XYZ file of C-alpha atoms in Angstrom:
581
model
C 100.234 194.783 126.393
C 98.143 191.634 126.948
C 99.383 188.282 128.210
C 100.040 185.580 125.642
C 100.696 182.030 126.781
C 104.214 180.842 125.838
C 102.899 177.563 124.441
C 106.080 176.504 122.630
C 108.170 176.986 125.798
C 105.612 175.124 127.877
C 105.580 172.149 125.502
C 109.393 172.115 125.362
C 109.568 172.048 129.166
C 106.913 169.344 129.335
C 108.945 167.203 126.944
C 112.497 167.739 128.145
C 112.067 168.424 131.871
C 108.794 166.704 132.816
C 109.355 163.802 130.410
C 106.175 164.048 128.325
C 107.030 161.753 125.420
C 103.640 160.753 124.071
C 103.815 157.295 125.625
C 101.265 158.131 128.300
C 97.734 159.447 128.242
C 98.401 162.214 125.725
C 100.719 162.667 122.744
C 103.042 165.625 122.317
C 100.941 166.738 119.349
C 97.731 166.559 121.366
C 99.373 168.424 124.240
C 100.407 171.181 121.835
C 96.869 171.408 120.427
C 95.247 171.463 123.884
C 97.614 174.130 125.198
C 97.166 176.236 122.070
C 93.407 176.308 122.670
C 93.924 177.011 126.359
C 96.251 179.851 125.417
C 93.567 181.410 123.234
C 91.094 181.403 126.118
C 93.703 182.819 128.494
C 94.772 185.562 126.116
C 91.470 186.488 124.506
C 88.969 186.019 127.366
C 90.742 186.130 130.733
C 93.617 188.564 130.194
C 91.420 191.510 129.081
C 89.559 191.245 132.412
C 92.690 191.442 134.549
C 92.768 195.238 134.808
C 88.972 195.429 134.936
C 88.932 193.133 137.948
C 91.698 195.087 139.644
C 89.832 198.389 139.269
C 86.331 197.181 140.130
C 87.018 194.327 142.544
C 84.336 192.127 144.073
C 81.611 193.846 146.102
C 79.354 192.808 148.988
C 75.872 194.318 149.322
C 72.976 192.991 151.403
C 74.778 189.712 151.845
C 75.333 189.198 148.106
C 78.801 189.152 146.530
C 78.972 190.489 142.984
C 81.990 189.864 140.787
C 83.699 192.492 138.643
C 82.169 193.133 135.194
C 82.783 190.318 132.752
C 83.876 187.695 135.267
C 80.613 185.723 135.378
C 80.449 185.576 131.589
C 84.109 184.549 131.362
C 83.518 181.772 133.882
C 80.585 180.466 131.864
C 82.831 180.394 128.791
C 85.562 178.646 130.767
C 83.144 175.963 131.949
C 81.332 175.573 128.629
C 84.608 174.840 126.853
C 85.382 172.034 129.319
C 88.447 173.448 131.063
C 87.333 172.834 134.650
C 87.834 169.060 134.972
C 90.942 168.253 132.965
C 92.428 165.721 135.385
C 89.201 164.496 137.007
C 87.938 160.949 136.613
C 85.905 160.482 133.408
C 83.338 158.586 135.502
C 82.485 161.961 137.045
C 82.629 163.926 133.811
C 86.343 164.717 133.810
C 88.826 164.221 130.999
C 91.389 162.136 132.875
C 94.342 164.070 131.462
C 97.796 164.086 133.113
C 98.697 166.474 135.907
C 101.518 167.935 133.821
C 99.071 169.132 131.188
C 96.811 170.644 133.819
C 99.875 172.332 135.341
C 100.539 174.173 132.094
C 96.895 175.243 131.877
C 96.910 176.406 135.495
C 99.940 178.546 134.716
C 98.030 180.109 131.805
C 94.843 180.927 133.711
C 96.832 182.626 136.445
C 99.274 184.365 134.155
C 96.344 185.882 132.314
C 94.257 186.720 135.371
C 95.363 185.622 138.833
C 92.141 186.690 140.550
C 90.073 184.571 138.146
C 92.418 181.588 138.275
C 91.917 181.156 142.006
C 88.346 179.929 141.556
C 89.059 176.791 139.467
C 92.196 176.170 141.518
C 90.173 175.829 144.728
C 87.518 173.745 142.987
C 90.196 171.341 141.698
C 91.417 170.813 145.243
C 87.877 170.202 146.438
C 87.340 167.624 143.711
C 90.475 165.758 144.704
C 89.634 165.744 148.423
C 86.057 164.594 147.841
C 87.085 161.917 145.339
C 89.677 160.535 147.773
C 87.725 160.718 151.032
C 84.018 161.327 150.402
C 81.272 158.762 150.831
C 79.699 157.279 147.720
C 76.562 159.320 148.404
C 78.496 162.601 148.629
C 80.499 161.799 145.515
C 77.329 160.964 143.578
C 75.657 164.169 144.713
C 78.493 166.683 144.326
C 81.414 165.464 142.211
C 79.730 165.722 138.822
C 78.723 169.344 139.261
C 82.100 170.296 140.733
C 83.939 168.607 137.872
C 81.796 170.348 135.278
C 82.269 173.685 137.061
C 78.543 174.185 137.501
C 79.344 174.422 141.224
C 82.573 175.656 142.843
C 84.420 174.609 146.002
C 86.254 176.346 148.846
C 88.644 175.413 151.623
C 87.668 176.664 155.114
C 90.605 176.367 157.513
C 91.608 179.696 159.001
C 89.875 181.328 161.982
C 90.492 184.799 163.438
C 92.187 183.545 166.606
C 94.108 180.671 165.004
C 95.905 181.897 161.871
C 98.099 179.072 160.580
C 97.728 177.168 163.884
C 94.950 174.728 163.002
C 95.166 173.154 166.447
C 93.526 176.320 167.818
C 90.375 176.239 165.677
C 87.021 176.476 167.489
C 84.349 175.825 164.836
C 82.225 173.001 166.214
C 80.109 170.245 164.727
C 77.303 168.254 166.356
C 75.535 165.168 164.981
C 71.948 165.914 163.928
C 70.775 162.315 164.272
C 70.058 161.826 160.576
C 73.606 161.324 159.320
C 74.231 165.058 158.937
C 75.879 167.514 161.321
C 75.229 171.064 162.454
C 78.215 173.372 161.968
C 78.672 176.554 164.046
C 81.625 178.906 163.825
C 83.487 181.540 161.823
C 86.191 181.326 159.187
C 88.293 184.041 157.554
C 90.284 184.406 154.319
C 87.941 182.111 152.397
C 88.757 182.523 148.721
C 85.610 182.609 146.549
C 83.522 181.892 149.650
C 80.647 183.679 147.915
C 80.202 184.930 144.355
C 77.697 185.147 141.500
C 79.505 182.965 138.945
C 77.885 179.653 140.003
C 74.613 178.615 141.618
C 76.169 176.701 144.501
C 79.379 176.938 146.536
C 80.488 173.730 148.255
C 82.461 174.537 151.395
C 84.914 172.031 152.866
C 85.085 173.048 156.527
C 87.354 171.948 159.358
C 85.503 171.684 162.683
C 85.600 169.874 166.038
C 83.153 167.301 167.310
C 82.181 167.330 170.977
C 84.713 165.488 173.142
C 87.199 165.299 170.253
C 90.892 165.032 171.191
C 92.705 168.329 171.593
C 94.962 169.802 168.948
C 95.031 168.713 165.347
C 94.142 165.116 166.310
C 90.588 166.236 167.025
C 89.722 167.950 163.739
C 87.127 166.605 161.304
C 86.244 167.688 157.763
C 82.704 168.490 156.645
C 81.070 169.290 153.326
C 78.778 172.276 153.868
C 77.001 173.517 150.706
C 75.526 176.966 150.220
C 72.407 175.351 148.723
C 71.085 172.159 150.311
C 69.919 169.141 148.272
C 66.255 170.187 148.662
C 67.054 173.578 147.091
C 66.836 175.598 150.313
C 69.570 177.982 151.515
C 71.903 176.621 154.168
C 72.558 178.469 157.431
C 75.744 180.202 156.297
C 76.653 183.611 154.933
C 79.473 185.827 153.817
C 79.853 188.289 156.675
C 82.509 190.478 155.063
C 84.964 190.978 152.217
C 88.596 191.805 152.855
C 90.066 194.989 151.334
C 93.391 193.764 150.029
C 96.680 194.906 148.567
C 96.038 192.886 145.400
C 93.864 190.238 143.699
C 90.953 192.654 144.111
C 88.600 190.671 141.881
C 88.962 187.521 143.978
C 86.414 187.673 146.826
C 88.226 186.908 150.079
C 85.371 186.258 152.476
C 84.714 186.019 156.156
C 82.205 183.210 156.552
C 79.673 182.728 159.351
C 78.230 179.246 159.851
C 75.205 178.596 162.040
C 73.678 182.000 162.861
C 70.278 180.321 162.976
C 71.276 177.232 164.932
C 73.709 175.416 162.677
C 74.663 174.969 159.041
C 73.964 171.498 157.681
C 77.025 169.519 156.713
C 78.197 165.965 156.072
C 81.321 164.250 157.307
C 84.105 163.725 154.751
C 86.337 160.816 155.704
C 86.538 159.631 159.298
C 85.851 161.537 162.500
C 88.939 163.312 163.882
C 90.837 162.590 160.641
C 89.906 165.793 158.884
C 93.381 167.240 158.640
C 94.597 164.258 156.618
C 91.639 164.747 154.262
C 92.263 168.482 153.981
C 95.925 167.924 153.191
C 94.821 166.128 150.033
C 93.274 169.418 148.973
C 96.122 171.548 150.306
C 98.859 169.617 148.503
C 97.001 170.063 145.224
C 96.590 173.749 145.999
C 100.257 174.231 146.965
C 101.483 173.084 143.573
C 98.752 175.248 142.036
C 99.998 178.298 143.931
C 103.520 177.588 142.707
C 102.125 177.615 139.181
C 100.393 180.892 139.975
C 103.840 182.239 140.760
C 105.135 181.048 137.395
C 102.156 182.624 135.617
C 102.526 185.996 137.335
C 106.283 185.988 136.667
C 105.735 185.147 132.998
C 103.189 187.931 132.585
C 105.453 190.448 134.349
C 108.358 189.423 132.131
C 106.314 189.772 128.955
C 105.167 193.228 130.023
C 108.658 194.420 130.960
C 110.236 193.083 127.773
C 107.600 194.757 125.579
C 108.149 198.079 127.370
C 111.950 197.801 127.153
C 111.753 197.253 123.402
C 109.655 200.407 122.926
C 111.095 202.820 125.493
C 114.042 204.838 124.125
C 116.481 206.464 126.491
C 120.237 207.074 126.340
C 122.606 205.738 123.721
C 123.791 202.171 123.763
C 127.398 201.422 122.794
C 127.877 202.046 119.094
C 124.580 203.888 118.682
C 124.347 207.455 117.382
C 120.813 208.030 118.643
C 118.604 207.138 121.580
C 118.318 203.378 121.913
C 115.557 201.152 123.218
C 116.428 200.466 126.832
C 116.523 196.744 126.030
C 119.942 197.473 124.490
C 121.447 198.651 127.794
C 123.452 196.024 129.760
C 121.796 196.577 133.150
C 118.315 196.346 131.649
C 119.382 193.196 129.836
C 120.575 191.800 133.178
C 117.198 192.490 134.781
C 115.220 191.021 131.879
C 117.402 187.913 131.713
C 117.014 187.457 135.469
C 113.251 187.634 135.055
C 113.225 185.144 132.182
C 115.661 182.756 133.867
C 113.846 182.647 137.207
C 110.514 182.137 135.451
C 111.799 179.290 133.280
C 113.499 177.605 136.254
C 110.341 177.794 138.376
C 108.283 176.424 135.490
C 110.632 173.452 135.253
C 110.369 172.706 138.978
C 106.565 172.887 138.959
C 106.200 170.713 135.864
C 108.677 168.221 137.346
C 106.511 168.044 140.467
C 103.364 167.473 138.425
C 105.136 164.741 136.452
C 106.017 162.987 139.713
C 102.338 163.031 140.680
C 101.486 161.416 137.356
C 104.219 158.816 137.807
C 102.835 157.958 141.238
C 99.759 156.555 139.491
C 101.916 154.105 137.525
C 104.481 151.378 138.229
C 106.835 153.731 140.098
C 104.151 154.231 142.727
C 105.364 155.308 146.171
C 108.833 156.368 145.044
C 107.291 158.905 142.663
C 104.828 160.049 145.307
C 107.684 160.622 147.738
C 109.510 162.605 145.060
C 106.411 164.739 144.530
C 106.143 165.249 148.290
C 109.772 166.399 148.419
C 109.371 168.803 145.498
C 105.983 170.306 146.443
C 107.225 172.780 149.113
C 110.051 173.813 146.767
C 107.617 174.308 143.882
C 105.308 176.399 146.046
C 107.847 178.547 147.890
C 110.590 179.011 145.299
C 108.119 179.836 142.526
C 106.198 182.352 144.598
C 109.350 183.958 145.976
C 110.638 184.502 142.450
C 107.216 185.802 141.390
C 107.649 188.623 143.901
C 111.204 189.273 142.762
C 110.327 189.159 139.071
C 107.318 191.445 139.509
C 109.500 193.904 141.431
C 112.118 193.817 138.670
C 109.312 194.445 136.205
C 108.489 197.690 137.986
C 112.181 198.605 137.942
C 112.465 198.023 134.187
C 109.507 200.370 133.679
C 111.166 203.015 135.851
C 108.764 205.702 137.019
C 106.069 204.320 134.728
C 106.192 201.113 136.715
C 105.104 202.931 139.849
C 101.919 204.244 138.257
C 98.991 201.977 137.600
C 98.440 202.470 133.881
C 101.250 200.123 132.789
C 99.991 197.173 134.854
C 103.444 196.543 136.324
C 102.305 197.741 139.744
C 99.312 195.399 139.743
C 101.567 192.404 139.105
C 103.680 193.386 142.101
C 100.619 193.860 144.322
C 98.990 190.623 143.173
C 102.165 188.575 143.582
C 102.635 189.481 147.233
C 99.951 187.123 148.517
C 101.466 184.079 146.818
C 104.140 183.534 149.465
C 101.530 183.793 152.226
C 98.460 181.720 151.427
C 98.267 177.910 151.274
C 100.942 177.805 153.958
C 103.432 180.655 154.207
C 106.776 180.076 152.558
C 108.334 179.776 156.004
C 105.967 176.880 156.671
C 106.972 175.350 153.327
C 110.626 175.553 154.379
C 109.822 173.892 157.712
C 107.894 171.175 155.848
C 110.804 170.573 153.477
C 113.426 170.307 156.224
C 111.380 168.733 158.997
C 109.165 166.306 157.079
C 110.404 165.794 153.543
C 114.179 165.464 153.912
C 113.785 162.546 156.363
C 111.582 160.604 153.903
C 112.974 157.070 153.621
C 115.815 158.097 155.954
C 117.018 160.678 153.454
C 116.993 158.351 150.428
C 114.401 160.407 148.545
C 116.370 163.653 148.652
C 119.618 161.797 147.884
C 117.993 160.303 144.777
C 116.878 163.749 143.656
C 120.387 165.156 144.105
C 121.779 162.177 142.181
C 119.411 162.994 139.303
C 120.729 166.570 139.300
C 124.297 165.251 139.232
C 123.530 163.182 136.141
C 122.371 166.330 134.371
C 125.554 168.122 135.437
C 127.677 165.253 134.107
C 125.883 165.422 130.766
C 126.483 169.162 130.631
C 130.189 168.682 131.407
C 130.489 166.179 128.564
C 128.831 168.682 126.211
C 130.999 171.583 127.399
C 131.663 174.098 124.637
C 132.105 177.836 124.284
C 128.355 178.461 124.167
C 128.019 176.982 127.673
C 130.780 179.083 129.248
C 131.184 178.346 132.957
C 127.723 176.757 133.227
C 128.850 173.113 133.609
C 131.273 173.933 136.431
C 128.799 176.267 138.134
C 126.042 173.647 138.003
C 128.287 171.008 139.534
C 129.343 173.434 142.285
C 125.733 174.389 143.022
C 124.691 170.746 143.363
C 127.624 170.014 145.668
C 126.605 172.997 147.821
C 123.106 171.524 148.036
C 124.559 168.148 148.977
C 126.622 169.633 151.828
C 123.676 171.608 153.152
C 121.432 168.534 152.930
C 123.912 166.498 154.964
C 123.955 169.222 157.608
C 120.157 169.387 157.817
C 119.780 165.622 158.091
C 122.549 165.391 160.689
C 120.889 168.104 162.783
C 117.588 166.238 162.696
C 119.173 162.893 163.530
C 121.100 164.347 166.466
C 117.902 165.806 167.907
C 118.818 169.420 167.137
C 115.738 170.406 165.136
C 116.120 174.098 166.030
C 119.468 174.201 164.198
C 117.899 172.618 161.114
C 114.879 174.924 161.207
C 117.089 178.016 161.561
C 118.464 177.208 158.115
C 115.227 175.940 156.587
C 114.404 178.998 154.469
C 117.898 179.463 152.971
C 117.991 175.699 152.410
C 114.779 175.797 150.394
C 116.144 178.655 148.281
C 119.352 176.699 147.733
C 117.335 173.638 146.674
C 115.251 175.722 144.270
C 118.314 177.290 142.657
C 120.059 173.947 142.141
C 116.946 172.158 140.902
C 115.983 175.091 138.679
C 119.475 175.178 137.153
C 119.283 171.450 136.463
C 115.938 171.940 134.707
C 117.381 174.687 132.489
C 120.433 172.538 131.781
C 118.180 169.736 130.539
C 116.513 172.183 128.193
C 119.901 173.459 126.995
C 121.062 169.920 126.276
C 117.879 169.184 124.324
C 118.302 172.400 122.339
C 121.933 171.568 121.526
C 120.842 168.163 120.277
C 118.117 169.747 118.146
C 120.576 172.215 116.580
C 123.018 169.410 115.798
C 120.148 167.529 114.145
C 119.631 170.462 111.807
C 116.729 172.299 113.432
C 116.814 176.053 112.858
C 114.406 177.327 115.524
C 116.137 180.383 117.101
C 114.527 179.528 120.445
C 117.129 176.772 120.853
C 120.020 179.232 121.034
C 117.992 181.318 123.470
C 117.475 178.353 125.806
C 121.186 177.570 125.821
C 122.021 181.206 126.581
C 119.409 181.366 129.349
C 120.768 178.236 131.038
C 124.256 179.748 130.905
C 123.029 183.051 132.347
C 121.284 181.295 135.233
C 124.338 179.174 136.024
C 126.838 182.032 135.831
C 124.790 184.854 137.390
C 122.214 183.326 139.764
C 123.473 179.890 140.743
C 126.654 181.131 142.523
C 124.385 182.223 145.383
C 124.207 178.546 146.361
C 127.672 178.698 147.949
C 126.674 181.512 150.274
C 123.340 179.882 151.071
C 125.084 176.638 152.003
C 127.306 178.552 154.433
C 124.221 180.155 155.996
C 122.535 176.761 156.398
C 125.622 175.146 157.933
C 127.018 177.995 160.044
C 124.176 180.454 160.493
C 122.209 179.006 163.409
C 124.217 181.006 165.957
C 121.600 183.727 165.830
C 119.350 181.506 167.926
C 121.532 182.284 170.957
C 121.341 186.038 170.419
C 117.907 186.630 168.911
C 116.178 187.126 172.259
C 118.515 189.888 173.333
C 118.280 191.658 169.980
C 114.529 191.370 169.507
C 113.576 192.343 173.045
C 116.169 195.074 173.535
């Protein structure tokens, strides 16, 4: 079974959750046409390489990294068809399309082939960071080739001794006297740090200048290319490839800078302000990783559903012979859980991308704050459910899911990294509670909850037998989120951050469930309106049923999560005794 992009569902979500109405930079018809073409590339070119990449992986020999068979050719096709710079400025060769459209494409690339999709994802972040903070000379020299995809970009943060603690990094930079700097140090976990798909790799590297302030206040960002402007090789190399649980075809490199005295680099932004510049890239990447989660979950769901329709075992009620397992209630429960989580995560990610688009218009800062609030939820909730959905996919396959030939096991292995890189999901939860809830003294999160309430009110007004208990469950889930939000904000305001952080992870899950349910409810309302208008597309009834399933079977967890957030911090008093005993 090969991945096929769910274009009609994507367009429906773009319209009725993200608000794509054709009034902006692209019409609904154009969006449908663009995504249809993207879906062909994902399904016909990238998806067939997914298993190939998993089996062969990337290899390192004599300092050269070679991609799995077919990857270099696929990348050339990807670039030649213009998919690398969808949202980039047309002045640099981009197409200037909305973030929401790029979000749908990002989901496709990663649903078809997660290991491949990482390369353009990192390059997109590099483009955004350089466009926002680079000098005119650097932008003129590098942006065009990054936008076209002729060159690729990386993000160099992590060091062996530092992990997620960027304050502990030791890579150093010294002025060379000609406007450039000499970079010396080591980085690990550098995705696509070296490969044979492009002629140049542009590294964005965090490093310290001499006498810089300690901690994160003393970090600067440098552009350090593999190939220098005069065509010579820079003083950097891939010193090793990690042997990983999954994403085998994505080269995860250890990078050495300055073995021969110092790699040449150029400052991006201001001295000692590198972390702010890098966060431009990281925020782009965090939404992208959330979309990776949606893509992996979609692919796992497609695979499990296809298997369940073919595999016959046992007799369903009313059947005289062996039935496809899709007819059995518990298998139906698993498949509906997979579909519902995937659709909810898609809605959250597209909603986040839409907020980024809105931030470029009259709404400005309010939309940017909304995007900031939603980004950690999009990243963490979507990647958590990717792991859960991939695991359910193995379960649906039964014993065949535990062997490699079905591909279900690969999805589970590949998905595991998503909650770890670009800031672990625990860090996302800390970011949501500690930094994003206090935005505008809590007004941003209150506005988001109010928007969810409006959806719940609309669903209550439309209440009918096809919605079951969904309207009441949605209202209860939003009220649970409201209570937990009040607790978190009160803990922060009363200078009890440890109590708020103890509940940060369950709070993020609670937020994701409520927001995801609201997204599905909006789709259900749009489908009901379409059916009343005479449309006969059977997908409408399916969307209504999926929203009801989510509300009645998954959303009730919000009540328990709210109790954990509000009452669960007592473990802080006992954890030491338990964990050291």
